PDB file of C-alpha atoms and ligand atoms in Angstrom:
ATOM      1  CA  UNK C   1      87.518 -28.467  21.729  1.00  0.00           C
ATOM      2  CA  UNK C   2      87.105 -30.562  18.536  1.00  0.00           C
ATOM      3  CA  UNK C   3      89.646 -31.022  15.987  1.00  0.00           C
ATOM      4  CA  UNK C   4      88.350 -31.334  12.462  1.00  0.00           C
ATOM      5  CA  UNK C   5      89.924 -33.193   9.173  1.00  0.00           C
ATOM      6  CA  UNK C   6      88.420 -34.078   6.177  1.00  0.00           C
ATOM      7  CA  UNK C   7      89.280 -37.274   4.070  1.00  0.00           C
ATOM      8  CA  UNK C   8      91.054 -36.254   0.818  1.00  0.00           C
ATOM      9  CA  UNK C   9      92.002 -37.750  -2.337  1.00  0.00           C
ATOM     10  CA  UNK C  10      95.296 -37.604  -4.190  1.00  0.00           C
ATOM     11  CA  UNK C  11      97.012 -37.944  -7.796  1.00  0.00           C
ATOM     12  CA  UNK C  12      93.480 -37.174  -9.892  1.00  0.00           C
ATOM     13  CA  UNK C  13      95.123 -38.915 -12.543  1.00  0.00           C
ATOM     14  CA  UNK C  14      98.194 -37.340 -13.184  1.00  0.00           C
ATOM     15  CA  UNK C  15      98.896 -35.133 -10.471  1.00  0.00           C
ATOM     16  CA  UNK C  16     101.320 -37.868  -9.103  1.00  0.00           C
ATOM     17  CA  UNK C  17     101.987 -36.876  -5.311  1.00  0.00           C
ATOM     18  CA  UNK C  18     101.201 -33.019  -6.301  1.00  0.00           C
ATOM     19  CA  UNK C  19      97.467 -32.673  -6.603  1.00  0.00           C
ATOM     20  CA  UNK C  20      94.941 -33.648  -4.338  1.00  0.00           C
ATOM     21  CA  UNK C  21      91.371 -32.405  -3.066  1.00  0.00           C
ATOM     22  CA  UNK C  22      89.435 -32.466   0.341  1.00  0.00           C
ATOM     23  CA  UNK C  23      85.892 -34.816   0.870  1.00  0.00           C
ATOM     24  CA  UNK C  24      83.314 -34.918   2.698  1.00  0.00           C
ATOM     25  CA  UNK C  25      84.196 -37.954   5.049  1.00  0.00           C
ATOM     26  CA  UNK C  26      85.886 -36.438   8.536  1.00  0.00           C
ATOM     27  CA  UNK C  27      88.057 -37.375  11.352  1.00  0.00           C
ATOM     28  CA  UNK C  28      86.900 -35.688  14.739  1.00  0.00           C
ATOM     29  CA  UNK C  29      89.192 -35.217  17.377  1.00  0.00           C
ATOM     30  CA  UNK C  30      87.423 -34.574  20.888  1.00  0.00           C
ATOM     31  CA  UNK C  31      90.025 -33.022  22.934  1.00  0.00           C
ATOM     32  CA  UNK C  32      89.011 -33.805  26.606  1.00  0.00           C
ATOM     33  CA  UNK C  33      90.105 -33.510  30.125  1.00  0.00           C
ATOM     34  CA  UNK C  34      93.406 -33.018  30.939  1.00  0.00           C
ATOM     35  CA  UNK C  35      94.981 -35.841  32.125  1.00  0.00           C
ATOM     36  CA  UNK C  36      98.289 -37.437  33.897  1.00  0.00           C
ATOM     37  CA  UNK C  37      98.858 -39.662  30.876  1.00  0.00           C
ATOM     38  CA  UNK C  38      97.681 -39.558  27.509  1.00  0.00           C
ATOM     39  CA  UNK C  39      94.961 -41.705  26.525  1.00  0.00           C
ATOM     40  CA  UNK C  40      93.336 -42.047  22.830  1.00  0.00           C
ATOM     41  CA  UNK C  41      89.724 -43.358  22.966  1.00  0.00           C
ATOM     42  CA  UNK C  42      88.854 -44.944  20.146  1.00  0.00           C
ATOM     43  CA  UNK C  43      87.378 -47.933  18.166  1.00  0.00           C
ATOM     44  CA  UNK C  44      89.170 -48.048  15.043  1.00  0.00           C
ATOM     45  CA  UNK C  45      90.407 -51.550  15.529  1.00  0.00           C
ATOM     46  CA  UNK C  46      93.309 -53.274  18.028  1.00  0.00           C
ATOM     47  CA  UNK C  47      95.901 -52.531  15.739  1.00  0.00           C
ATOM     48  CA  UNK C  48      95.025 -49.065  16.741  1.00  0.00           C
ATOM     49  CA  UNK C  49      97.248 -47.918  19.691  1.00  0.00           C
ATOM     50  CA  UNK C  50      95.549 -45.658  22.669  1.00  0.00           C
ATOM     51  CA  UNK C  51      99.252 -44.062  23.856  1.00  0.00           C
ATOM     52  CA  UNK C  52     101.485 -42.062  22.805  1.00  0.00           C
ATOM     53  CA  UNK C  53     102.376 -44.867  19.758  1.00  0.00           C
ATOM     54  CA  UNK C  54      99.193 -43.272  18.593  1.00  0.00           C
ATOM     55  CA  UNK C  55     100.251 -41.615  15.203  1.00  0.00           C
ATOM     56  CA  UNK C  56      98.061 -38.392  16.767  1.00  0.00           C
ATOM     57  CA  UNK C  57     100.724 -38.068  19.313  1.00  0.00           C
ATOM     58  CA  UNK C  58     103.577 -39.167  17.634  1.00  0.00           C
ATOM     59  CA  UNK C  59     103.092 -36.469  15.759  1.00  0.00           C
ATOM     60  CA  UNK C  60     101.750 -33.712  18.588  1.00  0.00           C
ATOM     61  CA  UNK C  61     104.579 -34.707  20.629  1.00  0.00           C
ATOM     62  CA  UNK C  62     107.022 -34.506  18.082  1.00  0.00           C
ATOM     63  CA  UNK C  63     106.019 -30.996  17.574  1.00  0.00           C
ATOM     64  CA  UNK C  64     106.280 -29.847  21.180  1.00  0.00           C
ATOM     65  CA  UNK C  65     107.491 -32.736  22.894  1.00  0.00           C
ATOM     66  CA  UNK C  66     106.193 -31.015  26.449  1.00  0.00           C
ATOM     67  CA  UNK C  67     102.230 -30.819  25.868  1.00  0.00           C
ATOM     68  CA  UNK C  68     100.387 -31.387  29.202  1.00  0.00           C
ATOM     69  CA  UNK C  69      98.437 -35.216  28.536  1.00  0.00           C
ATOM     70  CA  UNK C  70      95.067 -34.748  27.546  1.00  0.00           C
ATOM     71  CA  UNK C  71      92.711 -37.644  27.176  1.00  0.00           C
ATOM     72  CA  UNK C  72      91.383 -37.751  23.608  1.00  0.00           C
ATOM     73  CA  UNK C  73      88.464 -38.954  21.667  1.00  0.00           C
ATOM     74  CA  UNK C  74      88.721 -40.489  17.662  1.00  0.00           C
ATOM     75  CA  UNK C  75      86.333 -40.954  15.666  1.00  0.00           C
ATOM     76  CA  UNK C  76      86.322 -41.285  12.211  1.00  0.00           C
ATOM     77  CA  UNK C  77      84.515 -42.182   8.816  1.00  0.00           C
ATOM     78  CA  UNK C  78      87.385 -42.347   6.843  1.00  0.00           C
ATOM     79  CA  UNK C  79      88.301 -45.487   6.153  1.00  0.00           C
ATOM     80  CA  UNK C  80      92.333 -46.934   6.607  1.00  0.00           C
ATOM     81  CA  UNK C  81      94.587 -47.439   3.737  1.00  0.00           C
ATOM     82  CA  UNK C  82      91.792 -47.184   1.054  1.00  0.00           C
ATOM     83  CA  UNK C  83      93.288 -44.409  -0.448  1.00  0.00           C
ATOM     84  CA  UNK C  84      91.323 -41.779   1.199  1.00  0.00           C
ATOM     85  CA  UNK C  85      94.524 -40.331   3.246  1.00  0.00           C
ATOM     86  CA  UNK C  86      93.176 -41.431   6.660  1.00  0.00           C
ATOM     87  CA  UNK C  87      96.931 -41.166   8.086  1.00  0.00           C
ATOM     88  CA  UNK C  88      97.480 -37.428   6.718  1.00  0.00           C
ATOM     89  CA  UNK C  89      93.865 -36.708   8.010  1.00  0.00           C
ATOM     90  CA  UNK C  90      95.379 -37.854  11.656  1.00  0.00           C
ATOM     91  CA  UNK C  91      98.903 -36.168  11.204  1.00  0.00           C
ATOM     92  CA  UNK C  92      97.494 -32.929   9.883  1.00  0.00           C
ATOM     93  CA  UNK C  93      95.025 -33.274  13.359  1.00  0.00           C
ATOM     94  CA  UNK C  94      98.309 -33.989  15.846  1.00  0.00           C
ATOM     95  CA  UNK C  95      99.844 -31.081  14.289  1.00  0.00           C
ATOM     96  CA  UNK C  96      96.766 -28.618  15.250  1.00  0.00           C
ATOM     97  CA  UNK C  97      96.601 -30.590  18.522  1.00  0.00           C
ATOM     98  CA  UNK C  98     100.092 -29.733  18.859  1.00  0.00           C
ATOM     99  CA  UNK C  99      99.149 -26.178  17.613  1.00  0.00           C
ATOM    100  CA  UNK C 100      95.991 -25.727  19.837  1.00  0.00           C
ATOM    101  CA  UNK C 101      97.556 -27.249  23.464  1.00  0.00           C
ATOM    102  CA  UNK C 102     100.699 -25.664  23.016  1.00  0.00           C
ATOM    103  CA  UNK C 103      99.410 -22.149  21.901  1.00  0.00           C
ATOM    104  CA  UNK C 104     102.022 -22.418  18.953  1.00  0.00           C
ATOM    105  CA  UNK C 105     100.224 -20.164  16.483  1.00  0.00           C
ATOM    106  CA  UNK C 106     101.142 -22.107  13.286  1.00  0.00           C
ATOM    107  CA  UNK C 107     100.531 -20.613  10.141  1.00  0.00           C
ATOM    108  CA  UNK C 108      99.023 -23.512   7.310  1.00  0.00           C
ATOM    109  CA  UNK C 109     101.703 -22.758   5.626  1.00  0.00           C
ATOM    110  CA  UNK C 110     103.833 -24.000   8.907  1.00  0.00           C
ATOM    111  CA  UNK C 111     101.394 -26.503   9.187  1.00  0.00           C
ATOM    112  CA  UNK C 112     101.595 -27.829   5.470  1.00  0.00           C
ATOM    113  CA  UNK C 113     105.681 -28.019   5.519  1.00  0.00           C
ATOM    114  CA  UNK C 114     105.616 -30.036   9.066  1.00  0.00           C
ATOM    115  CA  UNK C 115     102.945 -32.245   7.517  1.00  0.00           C
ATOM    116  CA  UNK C 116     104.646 -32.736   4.323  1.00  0.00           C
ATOM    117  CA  UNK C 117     107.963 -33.736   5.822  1.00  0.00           C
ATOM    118  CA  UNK C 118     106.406 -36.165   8.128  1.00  0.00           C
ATOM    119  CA  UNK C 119     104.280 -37.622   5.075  1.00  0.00           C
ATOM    120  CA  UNK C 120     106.631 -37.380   2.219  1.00  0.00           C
ATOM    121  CA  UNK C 121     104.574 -35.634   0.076  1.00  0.00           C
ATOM    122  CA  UNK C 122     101.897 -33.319   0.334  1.00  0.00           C
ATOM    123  CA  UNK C 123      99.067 -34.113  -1.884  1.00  0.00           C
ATOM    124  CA  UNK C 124      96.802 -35.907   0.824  1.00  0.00           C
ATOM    125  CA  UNK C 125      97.962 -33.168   3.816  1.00  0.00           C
ATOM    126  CA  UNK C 126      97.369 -30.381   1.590  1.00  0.00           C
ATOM    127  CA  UNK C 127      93.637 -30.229   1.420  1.00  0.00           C
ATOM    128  CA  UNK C 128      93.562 -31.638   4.247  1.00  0.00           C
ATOM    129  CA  UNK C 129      94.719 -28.365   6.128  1.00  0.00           C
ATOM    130  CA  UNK C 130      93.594 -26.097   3.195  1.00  0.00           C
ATOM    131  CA  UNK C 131      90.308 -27.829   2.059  1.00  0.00           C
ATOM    132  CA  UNK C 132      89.506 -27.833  -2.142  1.00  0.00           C
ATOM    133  CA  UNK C 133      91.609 -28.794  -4.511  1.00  0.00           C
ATOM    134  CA  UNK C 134      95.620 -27.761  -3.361  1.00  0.00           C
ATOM    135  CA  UNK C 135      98.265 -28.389  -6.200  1.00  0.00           C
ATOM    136  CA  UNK C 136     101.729 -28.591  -4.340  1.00  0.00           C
ATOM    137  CA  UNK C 137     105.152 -29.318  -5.246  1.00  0.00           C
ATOM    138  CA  UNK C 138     108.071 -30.833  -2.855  1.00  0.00           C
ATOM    139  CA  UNK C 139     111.341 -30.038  -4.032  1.00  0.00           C
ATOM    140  CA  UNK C 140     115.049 -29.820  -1.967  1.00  0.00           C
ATOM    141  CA  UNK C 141     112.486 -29.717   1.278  1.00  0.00           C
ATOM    142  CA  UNK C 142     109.900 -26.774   0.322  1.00  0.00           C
ATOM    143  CA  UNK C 143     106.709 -26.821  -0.302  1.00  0.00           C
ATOM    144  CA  UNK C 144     104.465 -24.680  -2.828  1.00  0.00           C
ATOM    145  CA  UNK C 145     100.644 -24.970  -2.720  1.00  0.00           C
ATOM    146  CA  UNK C 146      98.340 -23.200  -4.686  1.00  0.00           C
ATOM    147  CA  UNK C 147      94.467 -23.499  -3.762  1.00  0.00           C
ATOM    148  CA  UNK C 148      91.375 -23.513  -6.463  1.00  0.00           C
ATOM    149  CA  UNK C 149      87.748 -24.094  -5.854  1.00  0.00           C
ATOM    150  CA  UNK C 150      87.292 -27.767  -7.700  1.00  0.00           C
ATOM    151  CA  UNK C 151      84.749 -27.126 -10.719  1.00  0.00           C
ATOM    152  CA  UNK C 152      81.588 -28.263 -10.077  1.00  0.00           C
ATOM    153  CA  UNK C 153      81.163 -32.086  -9.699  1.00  0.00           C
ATOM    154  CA  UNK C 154      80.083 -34.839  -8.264  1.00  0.00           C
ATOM    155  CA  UNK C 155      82.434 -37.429  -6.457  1.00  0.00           C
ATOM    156  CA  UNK C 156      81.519 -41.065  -6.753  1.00  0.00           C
ATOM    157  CA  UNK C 157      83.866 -43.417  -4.884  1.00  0.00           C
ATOM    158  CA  UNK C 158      83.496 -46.891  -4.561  1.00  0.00           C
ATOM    159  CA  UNK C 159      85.600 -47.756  -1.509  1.00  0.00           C
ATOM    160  CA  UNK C 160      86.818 -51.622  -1.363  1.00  0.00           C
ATOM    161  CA  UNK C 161      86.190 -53.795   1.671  1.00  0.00           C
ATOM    162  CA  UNK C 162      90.095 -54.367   1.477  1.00  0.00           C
ATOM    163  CA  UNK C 163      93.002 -52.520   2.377  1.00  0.00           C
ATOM    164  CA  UNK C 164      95.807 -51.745  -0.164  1.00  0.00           C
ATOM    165  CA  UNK C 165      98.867 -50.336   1.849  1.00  0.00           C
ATOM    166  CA  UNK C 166     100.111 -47.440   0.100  1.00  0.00           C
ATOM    167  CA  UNK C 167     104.069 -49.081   0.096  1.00  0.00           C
ATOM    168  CA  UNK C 168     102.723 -51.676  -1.546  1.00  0.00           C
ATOM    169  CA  UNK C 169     101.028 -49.424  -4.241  1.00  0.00           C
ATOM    170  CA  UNK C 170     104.142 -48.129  -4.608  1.00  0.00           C
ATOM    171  CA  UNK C 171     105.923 -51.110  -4.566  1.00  0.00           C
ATOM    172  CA  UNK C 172     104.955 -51.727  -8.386  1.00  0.00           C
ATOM    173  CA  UNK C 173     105.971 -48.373 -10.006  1.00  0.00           C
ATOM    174  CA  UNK C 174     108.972 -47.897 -12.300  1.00  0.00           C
ATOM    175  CA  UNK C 175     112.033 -46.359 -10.114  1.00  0.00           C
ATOM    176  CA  UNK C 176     112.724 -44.630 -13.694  1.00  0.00           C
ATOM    177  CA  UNK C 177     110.624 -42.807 -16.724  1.00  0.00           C
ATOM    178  CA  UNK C 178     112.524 -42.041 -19.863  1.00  0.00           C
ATOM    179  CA  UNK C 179     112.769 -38.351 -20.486  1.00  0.00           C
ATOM    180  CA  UNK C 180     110.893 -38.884 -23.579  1.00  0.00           C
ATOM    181  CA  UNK C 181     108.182 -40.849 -20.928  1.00  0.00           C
ATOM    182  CA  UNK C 182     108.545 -37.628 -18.739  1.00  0.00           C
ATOM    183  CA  UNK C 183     107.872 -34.715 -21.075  1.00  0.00           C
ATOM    184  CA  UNK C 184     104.843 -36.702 -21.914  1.00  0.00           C
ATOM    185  CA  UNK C 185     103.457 -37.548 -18.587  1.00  0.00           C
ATOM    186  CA  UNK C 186     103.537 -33.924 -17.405  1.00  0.00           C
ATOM    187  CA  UNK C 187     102.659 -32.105 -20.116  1.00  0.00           C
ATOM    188  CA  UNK C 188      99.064 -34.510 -19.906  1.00  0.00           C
ATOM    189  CA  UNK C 189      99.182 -33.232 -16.191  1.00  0.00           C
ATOM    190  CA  UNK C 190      99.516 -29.874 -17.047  1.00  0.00           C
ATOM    191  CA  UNK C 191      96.749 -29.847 -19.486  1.00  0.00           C
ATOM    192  CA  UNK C 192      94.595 -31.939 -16.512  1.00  0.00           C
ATOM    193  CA  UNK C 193      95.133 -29.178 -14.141  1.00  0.00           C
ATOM    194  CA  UNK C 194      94.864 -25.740 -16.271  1.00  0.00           C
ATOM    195  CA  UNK C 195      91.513 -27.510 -17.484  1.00  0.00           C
ATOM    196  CA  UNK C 196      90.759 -28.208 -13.533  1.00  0.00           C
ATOM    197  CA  UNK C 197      91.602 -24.241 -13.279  1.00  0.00           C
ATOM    198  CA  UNK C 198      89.287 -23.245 -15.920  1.00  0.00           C
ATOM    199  CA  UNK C 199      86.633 -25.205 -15.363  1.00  0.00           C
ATOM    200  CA  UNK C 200      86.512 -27.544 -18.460  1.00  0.00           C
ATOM    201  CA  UNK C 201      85.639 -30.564 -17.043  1.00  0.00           C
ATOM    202  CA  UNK C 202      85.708 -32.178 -20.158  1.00  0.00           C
ATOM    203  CA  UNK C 203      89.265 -31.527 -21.050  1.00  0.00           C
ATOM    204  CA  UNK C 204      90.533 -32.135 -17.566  1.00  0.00           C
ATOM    205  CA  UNK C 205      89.153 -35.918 -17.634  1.00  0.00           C
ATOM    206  CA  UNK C 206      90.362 -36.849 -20.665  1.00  0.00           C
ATOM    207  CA  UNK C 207      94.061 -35.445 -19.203  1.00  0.00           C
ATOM    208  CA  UNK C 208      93.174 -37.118 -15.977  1.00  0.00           C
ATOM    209  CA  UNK C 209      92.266 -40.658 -17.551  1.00  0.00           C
ATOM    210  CA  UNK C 210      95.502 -40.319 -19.781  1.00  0.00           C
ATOM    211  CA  UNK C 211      98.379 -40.317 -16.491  1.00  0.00           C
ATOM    212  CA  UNK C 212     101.205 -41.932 -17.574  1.00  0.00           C
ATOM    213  CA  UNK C 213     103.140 -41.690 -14.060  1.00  0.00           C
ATOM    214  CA  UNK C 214     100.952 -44.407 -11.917  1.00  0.00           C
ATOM    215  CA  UNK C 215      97.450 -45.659 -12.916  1.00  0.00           C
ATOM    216  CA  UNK C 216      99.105 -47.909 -15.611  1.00  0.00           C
ATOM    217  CA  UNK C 217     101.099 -50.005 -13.283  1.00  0.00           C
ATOM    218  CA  UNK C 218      98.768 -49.996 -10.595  1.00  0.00           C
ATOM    219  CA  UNK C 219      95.056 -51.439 -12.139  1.00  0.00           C
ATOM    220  CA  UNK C 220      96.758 -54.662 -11.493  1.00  0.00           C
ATOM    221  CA  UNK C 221      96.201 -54.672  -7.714  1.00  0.00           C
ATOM    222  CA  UNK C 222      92.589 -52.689  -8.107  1.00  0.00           C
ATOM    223  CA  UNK C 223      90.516 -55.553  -9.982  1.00  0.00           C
ATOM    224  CA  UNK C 224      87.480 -53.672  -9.915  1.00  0.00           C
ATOM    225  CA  UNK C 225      88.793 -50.640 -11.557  1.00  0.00           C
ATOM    226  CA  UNK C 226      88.186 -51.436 -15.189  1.00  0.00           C
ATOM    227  CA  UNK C 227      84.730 -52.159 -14.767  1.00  0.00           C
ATOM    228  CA  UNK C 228      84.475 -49.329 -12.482  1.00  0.00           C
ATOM    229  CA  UNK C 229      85.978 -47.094 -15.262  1.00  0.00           C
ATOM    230  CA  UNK C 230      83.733 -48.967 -18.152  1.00  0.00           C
ATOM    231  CA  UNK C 231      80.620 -47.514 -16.307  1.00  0.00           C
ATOM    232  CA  UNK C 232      82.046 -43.967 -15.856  1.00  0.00           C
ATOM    233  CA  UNK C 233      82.565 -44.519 -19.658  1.00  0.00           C
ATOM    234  CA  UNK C 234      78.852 -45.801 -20.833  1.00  0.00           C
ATOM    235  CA  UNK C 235      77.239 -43.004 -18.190  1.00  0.00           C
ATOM    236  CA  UNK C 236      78.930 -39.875 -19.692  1.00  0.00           C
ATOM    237  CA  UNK C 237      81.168 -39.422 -16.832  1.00  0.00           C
ATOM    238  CA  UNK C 238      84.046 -36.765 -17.181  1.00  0.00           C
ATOM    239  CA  UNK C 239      86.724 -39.625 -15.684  1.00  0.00           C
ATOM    240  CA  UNK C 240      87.521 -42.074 -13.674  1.00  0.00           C
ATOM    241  CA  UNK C 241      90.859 -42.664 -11.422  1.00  0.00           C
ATOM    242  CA  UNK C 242      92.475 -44.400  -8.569  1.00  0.00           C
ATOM    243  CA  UNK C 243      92.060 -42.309  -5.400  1.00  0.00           C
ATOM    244  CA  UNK C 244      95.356 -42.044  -4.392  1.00  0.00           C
ATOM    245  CA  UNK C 245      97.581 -45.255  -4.041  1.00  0.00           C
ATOM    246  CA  UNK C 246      94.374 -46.968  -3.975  1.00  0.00           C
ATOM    247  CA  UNK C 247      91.729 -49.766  -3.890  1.00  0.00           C
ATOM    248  CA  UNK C 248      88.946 -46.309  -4.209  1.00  0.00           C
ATOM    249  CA  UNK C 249      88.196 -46.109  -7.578  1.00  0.00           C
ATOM    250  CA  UNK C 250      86.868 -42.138  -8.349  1.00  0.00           C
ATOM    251  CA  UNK C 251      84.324 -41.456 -10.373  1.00  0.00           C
ATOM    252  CA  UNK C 252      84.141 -37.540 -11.473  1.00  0.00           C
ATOM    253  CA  UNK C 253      80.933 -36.762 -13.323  1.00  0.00           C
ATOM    254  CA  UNK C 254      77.712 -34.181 -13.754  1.00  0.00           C
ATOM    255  CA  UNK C 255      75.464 -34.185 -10.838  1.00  0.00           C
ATOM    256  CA  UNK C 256      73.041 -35.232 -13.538  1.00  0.00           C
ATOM    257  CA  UNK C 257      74.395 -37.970 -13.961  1.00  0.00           C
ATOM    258  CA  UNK C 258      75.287 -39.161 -10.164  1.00  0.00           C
ATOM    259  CA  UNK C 259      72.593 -41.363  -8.970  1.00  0.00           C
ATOM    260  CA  UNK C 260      72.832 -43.532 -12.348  1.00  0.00           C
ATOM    261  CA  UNK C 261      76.123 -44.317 -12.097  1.00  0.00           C
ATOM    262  CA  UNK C 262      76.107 -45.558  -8.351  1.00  0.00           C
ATOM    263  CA  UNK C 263      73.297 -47.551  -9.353  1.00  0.00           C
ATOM    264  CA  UNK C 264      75.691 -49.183 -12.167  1.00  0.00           C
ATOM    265  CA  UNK C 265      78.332 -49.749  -9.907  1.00  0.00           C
ATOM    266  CA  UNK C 266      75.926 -51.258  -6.839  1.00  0.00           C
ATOM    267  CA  UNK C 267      74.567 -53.678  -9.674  1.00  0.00           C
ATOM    268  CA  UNK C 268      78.103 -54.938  -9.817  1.00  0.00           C
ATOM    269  CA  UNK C 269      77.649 -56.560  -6.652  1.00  0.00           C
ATOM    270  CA  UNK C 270      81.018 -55.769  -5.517  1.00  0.00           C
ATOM    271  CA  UNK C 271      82.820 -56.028  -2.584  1.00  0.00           C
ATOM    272  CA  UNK C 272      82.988 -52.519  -1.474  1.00  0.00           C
ATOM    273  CA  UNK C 273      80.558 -49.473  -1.074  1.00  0.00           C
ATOM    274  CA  UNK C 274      79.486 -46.469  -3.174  1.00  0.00           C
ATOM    275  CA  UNK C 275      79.350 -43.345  -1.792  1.00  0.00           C
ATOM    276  CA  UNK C 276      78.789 -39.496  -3.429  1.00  0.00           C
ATOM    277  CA  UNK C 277      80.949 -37.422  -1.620  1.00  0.00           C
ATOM    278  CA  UNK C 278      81.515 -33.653  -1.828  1.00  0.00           C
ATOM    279  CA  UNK C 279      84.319 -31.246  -1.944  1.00  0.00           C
ATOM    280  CA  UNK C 280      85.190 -30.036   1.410  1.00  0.00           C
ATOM    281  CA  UNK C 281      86.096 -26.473   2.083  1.00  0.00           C
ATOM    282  CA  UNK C 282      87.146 -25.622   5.133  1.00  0.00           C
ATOM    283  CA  UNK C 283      90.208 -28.217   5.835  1.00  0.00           C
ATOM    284  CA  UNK C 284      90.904 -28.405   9.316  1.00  0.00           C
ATOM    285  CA  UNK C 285      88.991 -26.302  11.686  1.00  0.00           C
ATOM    286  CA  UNK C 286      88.835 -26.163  15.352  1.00  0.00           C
ATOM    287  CA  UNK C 287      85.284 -25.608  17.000  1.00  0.00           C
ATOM    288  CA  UNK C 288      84.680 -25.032  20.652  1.00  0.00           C
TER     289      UNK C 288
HETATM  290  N1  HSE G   1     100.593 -39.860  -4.066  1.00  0.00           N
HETATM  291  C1  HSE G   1     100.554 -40.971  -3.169  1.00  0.00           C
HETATM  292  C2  HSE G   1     100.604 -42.247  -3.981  1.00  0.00           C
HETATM  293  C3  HSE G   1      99.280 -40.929  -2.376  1.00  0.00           C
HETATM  294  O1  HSE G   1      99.888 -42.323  -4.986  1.00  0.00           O
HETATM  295  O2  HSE G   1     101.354 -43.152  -3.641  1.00  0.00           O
HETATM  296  C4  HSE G   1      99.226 -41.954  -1.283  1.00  0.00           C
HETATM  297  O3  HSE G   1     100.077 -41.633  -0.225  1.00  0.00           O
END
């Protein structure tokens, strides 16, 4: 049995912690024999434990603490703390490991509230279980999601060589936004995401490249965002945002206009890569 989960990115502008959509970079989980002790193959680094300090079976096992030990296989494209959500991507796949050895029968929705209290939000777990784009909120310990196809688009993200850890991202935000600030902010998210809903791609990246509740304070610790954004700008792109908490800068533009624009940004010379990604579907699946 594998274990699916696509990379996803969060915020899309202004959809702070709320609003996030699935890609097209996966963690695979290759469930294997069973075992006397658990053992996670991997190589995603030394920092990367192979027992049950594994964040996959923290999380399993904190499900259903009693799972018989399986030894495991990880592999993944998604790169860590690039704002890509490679840790929901890995607690959305212990909870369906969780799900799948100990014949639970989760719902998603069961799945997404789990996910969401372990994470803290759910804009990364959300696609990642429900694939598209999933707009959620997380109030007094519930969750509500609803799921939309993402209008047609292309993805362009140029992924850092550097790691930005998402506390630290965080780390620089205002613990306070005037109510004045707050009317604002989400009445430029709610114009981002009934334009998302309708398909105006236009509208929706002018709300997305006006957020007021992150972007501002965090360009700082991104430095190639600007230009990044400059050649969104020059190449008729719809927008351009921080994936998440960050270092991925976003690029959402017209297939048309795709190949130009990572051109632009691999003439930059940057430290990082380019890559066009697609919108997922599926979220996590299961195959035999
Ligand atoms: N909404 C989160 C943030 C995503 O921007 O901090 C990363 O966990």
């Amino acid at each position: 049995m594998k274990i699916i989960v696509p990379a996803t990115s969060a915020n899309i502008g202004p959809g702070f912690d709320s609003v996030g959509v699935a890609l097209s970079k996966y963690l695979i989980i290759d469930v294997l024999e069973a075992s006397d002790t658990w053992f996670v193959d991997h190589d995603l680094g030394d920092d990367i434990p192979n027992d049950e300090n594994n964040l996959l079976l923290s999380v399993a096992l904190k499900v259903k603490s009693d799972l018989t030990p399986h030894r495991l296989k990880m592999v993944s494209d998604i790169p860590l703390a690039r704002g890509l959500g490679s840790s929901s991507s890995v607690i959305v796949a212990g909870i369906e490991l969780a799900n799948q050895l100990g014949q639970l029968e989760l719902s998603d929705e069961d799945k997404l509230t789990i996910a969401t209290e372990i994470e803290g939000h759910p804009d990364n777990v959300a696609p990642a279980i429900f694939g598209n784009l999933v707009v959620s909120s997380y109030v007094d310990q519930t969750v509500n999601s609803i799921v939309a196809d993402f209008p047609e688009s292309s993805f362009i993200a140029f992924i850092p060589n550097y790691e930005l850890k998402t506390s630290d991202s965080r780390g620089v935000l205002p613990s306070e936004l005037s109510y004045k600030e707050a009317v604002a902010a989400s009445s430029i998210a709610n114009v981002a995401i009934a334009a998302l809903f309708s398909g105006d791609l236009e509208k929706a990246g002018q709300a997305i490249e006006g957020d007021l509740f992150h972007e501002r304070y965090r360009q700082q610790l991104v430095k190639e965002f600007a230009r990044i954004k400059a050649i969104g700008q020059e190449n008729n792109a719809y927008a351009t945002y921080l994936s998440g908490a960050g270092p991925t800068v976003m690029v959402l533009a017209p297939k048309s206009v795709e190949n130009d624009i990572k051109s632009a940004i691999d003439a930059l010379d940057l430290d990082g890569e380019t890559f066009l990604l697609e919108v997922d579907k599926e979220g996590v699946q299961v195959v035999d």
